[in-house]
Amino acid sequence: MSGLKAGDSFPEGVTFTYVPPTGDLNVTTCGVPIKYHASKEFQDKKVVVVAVPGAFTPTCQEQHITSYLSNLSALKEKGVDQVIFIASNDAWVMSAWGKANGIKDESILFMSDAGTEFSKSIGWVNGDRTLRYAIVVDHGKVVYADIDDVRGSIAKSGAEGVLAKL
């Protein structure tokens, strides 16, 4: 498969791993990663999947996550149930990234696209990392999908770019 576009069904069999948030923001407290069956979960909700090259990296931390934190209410007003950040980092690093950004609940989930398996399946990788992209899935259907192809840009995958398409 090469990319996703509006009108496509979200692919079957997609899973990520994550540590469910507990409300504890201590980044040294580890949880147990579990599978998140994205294909199944996305059938019943509207989600924004945001892929980033890496947790805690400059653009991802300074611009990407902050755009979603600042616009979470506006996304909710547009019917978004959850924002899910994915990267090639393992589930523990992704969990720590969420905690470091003050996320105590499931409004924004931080998940591992281990081995970039999903991102590879749609052709949106750069070596062993995901490209910077966003996919909006509304009850199993892709309603928006785009890649930021300019290094350091979040124009298409940041919250403002996504909101403009909702």
CSV table of C-alpha atoms in Angstrom, one decimal:
chain,number,residue,atom,x,y,z
A,1,MET,CA,0.0,0.0,0.0
A,2,SER,CA,1.2,3.5,-0.7
A,3,GLY,CA,-0.2,6.2,1.5
A,4,LEU,CA,-3.7,6.7,2.6
A,5,LYS,CA,-6.2,9.2,1.2
A,6,ALA,CA,-9.6,10.6,2.2
A,7,GLY,CA,-12.3,8.0,1.4
A,8,ASP,CA,-10.1,5.0,2.2
A,9,SER,CA,-11.1,2.5,4.9
A,10,PHE,CA,-8.5,2.4,7.6
A,11,PRO,CA,-6.5,-0.8,7.1
A,12,GLU,CA,-7.3,-4.0,8.9
A,13,GLY,CA,-5.0,-5.6,11.5
A,14,VAL,CA,-3.2,-2.4,12.6
A,15,THR,CA,-1.9,-2.6,16.1
A,16,PHE,CA,0.3,-0.3,18.2
A,17,THR,CA,1.7,-0.8,21.7
A,18,TYR,CA,1.3,1.6,24.6
A,19,VAL,CA,1.4,2.0,28.3
A,20,PRO,CA,-2.1,3.1,29.4
A,21,PRO,CA,-2.0,6.4,31.3
A,22,THR,CA,-2.7,6.1,35.1
A,23,GLY,CA,-2.6,9.8,36.0
A,24,ASP,CA,0.9,9.4,37.5
A,25,LEU,CA,3.3,11.9,35.8
A,26,ASN,CA,6.5,10.4,37.2
A,27,VAL,CA,8.5,9.5,34.1
A,28,THR,CA,10.5,6.9,36.0
A,29,THR,CA,7.4,4.9,36.8
A,30,CYS,CA,7.1,2.2,34.2
A,31,GLY,CA,3.9,0.5,33.2
A,32,VAL,CA,3.3,-2.6,31.2
A,33,PRO,CA,2.8,-2.1,27.5
A,34,ILE,CA,-0.3,-3.6,25.9
A,35,LYS,CA,-1.5,-3.9,22.4
A,36,TYR,CA,-3.9,-1.3,21.0
A,37,HIS,CA,-6.0,-2.7,18.2
A,38,ALA,CA,-6.3,0.4,16.1
A,39,SER,CA,-8.3,-1.0,13.3
A,40,LYS,CA,-11.0,-2.2,15.7
A,41,GLU,CA,-10.9,0.9,18.1
A,42,PHE,CA,-11.1,3.3,15.2
A,43,GLN,CA,-14.5,1.8,14.1
A,44,ASP,CA,-16.3,3.5,17.0
A,45,LYS,CA,-14.6,6.9,17.2
A,46,LYS,CA,-13.1,9.8,15.5
A,47,VAL,CA,-9.3,10.0,16.0
A,48,VAL,CA,-6.3,11.9,14.8
A,49,VAL,CA,-3.2,9.8,14.3
A,50,VAL,CA,-0.1,11.9,14.4
A,51,ALA,CA,3.2,10.3,13.4
A,52,VAL,CA,6.5,11.9,14.4
A,53,PRO,CA,10.1,10.9,13.7
A,54,GLY,CA,10.8,10.6,17.4
A,55,ALA,CA,9.7,11.5,20.9
A,56,PHE,CA,11.5,14.3,22.6
A,57,THR,CA,13.1,15.5,19.2
A,58,PRO,CA,13.2,19.2,18.6
A,59,THR,CA,10.3,19.8,16.2
A,60,CYS,CA,8.2,17.0,17.7
A,61,GLN,CA,8.5,18.4,21.2
A,62,GLU,CA,8.7,22.1,20.6
A,63,GLN,CA,6.1,22.4,17.9
A,64,HIS,CA,4.1,19.2,17.2
A,65,ILE,CA,3.0,18.2,20.7
A,66,THR,CA,2.4,21.8,21.8
A,67,SER,CA,0.1,22.4,18.8
A,68,TYR,CA,-2.1,19.6,19.9
A,69,LEU,CA,-2.0,20.5,23.6
A,70,SER,CA,-3.0,24.1,22.6
A,71,ASN,CA,-5.8,23.0,20.3
A,72,LEU,CA,-7.2,20.0,22.2
A,73,SER,CA,-10.5,21.8,23.0
A,74,ALA,CA,-10.9,22.9,19.4
A,75,LEU,CA,-10.4,19.3,18.2
A,76,LYS,CA,-12.9,18.0,20.7
A,77,GLU,CA,-15.4,20.7,19.4
A,78,LYS,CA,-14.9,19.2,15.9
A,79,GLY,CA,-15.8,15.7,17.2
A,80,VAL,CA,-12.4,14.3,17.7
A,81,ASP,CA,-12.5,11.7,20.5
A,82,GLN,CA,-8.7,11.1,20.8
A,83,VAL,CA,-5.4,12.1,19.4
A,84,ILE,CA,-2.8,9.3,19.1
A,85,PHE,CA,0.8,10.1,18.7
A,86,ILE,CA,2.9,7.3,17.1
A,87,ALA,CA,6.7,7.0,16.6
A,88,SER,CA,9.2,4.2,16.2
A,89,ASN,CA,10.2,4.7,19.8
A,90,ASP,CA,9.2,1.9,22.2
A,91,ALA,CA,6.1,2.1,24.4
A,92,TRP,CA,8.0,3.1,27.5
A,93,VAL,CA,9.6,6.1,25.8
A,94,MET,CA,6.3,7.1,24.3
A,95,SER,CA,4.7,6.8,27.8
A,96,ALA,CA,7.4,9.0,29.3
A,97,TRP,CA,6.9,11.6,26.5
A,98,GLY,CA,3.2,11.8,27.4
A,99,LYS,CA,4.0,12.1,31.1
A,100,ALA,CA,6.7,14.8,30.4
A,101,ASN,CA,4.0,16.8,28.7
A,102,GLY,CA,1.5,16.5,31.5
A,103,ILE,CA,-0.9,14.0,29.9
A,104,LYS,CA,-2.8,12.2,32.7
A,105,ASP,CA,-5.7,10.7,30.8
A,106,GLU,CA,-6.6,9.2,27.4
A,107,SER,CA,-7.3,12.4,25.5
A,108,ILE,CA,-3.9,12.1,23.9
A,109,LEU,CA,-2.3,8.7,23.7
A,110,PHE,CA,1.3,8.0,23.0
A,111,MET,CA,2.0,4.7,21.2
A,112,SER,CA,4.8,2.8,19.5
A,113,ASP,CA,4.7,2.0,15.9
A,114,ALA,CA,7.2,-0.7,16.6
A,115,GLY,CA,9.6,-1.3,13.7
A,116,THR,CA,7.5,1.3,11.9
A,117,GLU,CA,5.3,-1.6,10.8
A,118,PHE,CA,2.2,0.5,10.1
A,119,SER,CA,4.1,3.4,8.6
A,120,LYS,CA,6.0,1.1,6.3
A,121,SER,CA,2.7,-0.6,5.3
A,122,ILE,CA,1.5,2.8,3.9
A,123,GLY,CA,5.0,3.8,2.6
A,124,TRP,CA,5.4,6.8,5.0
A,125,VAL,CA,8.8,6.1,6.5
A,126,ASN,CA,12.3,7.6,6.3
A,127,GLY,CA,14.7,4.8,7.0
A,128,ASP,CA,13.8,3.4,10.4
A,129,ARG,CA,11.6,6.3,11.5
A,130,THR,CA,8.1,7.4,10.6
A,131,LEU,CA,7.6,10.5,8.4
A,132,ARG,CA,5.8,13.4,10.0
A,133,TYR,CA,2.1,12.9,9.0
A,134,ALA,CA,-1.4,13.0,10.3
A,135,ILE,CA,-4.4,10.8,9.5
A,136,VAL,CA,-7.9,11.6,10.6
A,137,VAL,CA,-10.1,8.4,10.9
A,138,ASP,CA,-13.8,8.9,11.4
A,139,HIS,CA,-15.5,5.6,12.4
A,140,GLY,CA,-13.2,3.5,10.3
A,141,LYS,CA,-13.0,5.9,7.3
A,142,VAL,CA,-10.0,8.1,6.5
A,143,VAL,CA,-11.2,11.7,6.1
A,144,TYR,CA,-7.8,13.3,6.0
A,145,ALA,CA,-4.2,12.1,5.4
A,146,ASP,CA,-1.2,14.1,4.6
A,147,ILE,CA,2.6,14.2,5.0
A,148,ASP,CA,4.8,17.2,5.9
A,149,ASP,CA,7.4,17.0,3.2
A,150,VAL,CA,9.4,20.1,4.3
A,151,ARG,CA,11.9,19.3,7.1
A,152,GLY,CA,10.8,20.8,10.4
A,153,SER,CA,7.3,21.8,9.1
A,154,ILE,CA,4.1,20.7,10.8
A,155,ALA,CA,1.9,22.6,8.4
A,156,LYS,CA,0.0,19.5,7.3
A,157,SER,CA,0.3,17.3,10.4
A,158,GLY,CA,0.1,19.9,13.2
A,159,ALA,CA,-3.2,20.6,15.0
A,160,GLU,CA,-3.8,23.8,13.1
A,161,GLY,CA,-3.4,22.1,9.7
A,162,VAL,CA,-5.6,19.2,10.8
A,163,LEU,CA,-8.3,21.5,12.2
A,164,ALA,CA,-8.4,23.4,8.8
A,165,LYS,CA,-9.5,20.1,7.2
A,166,LEU,CA,-12.1,19.0,9.7
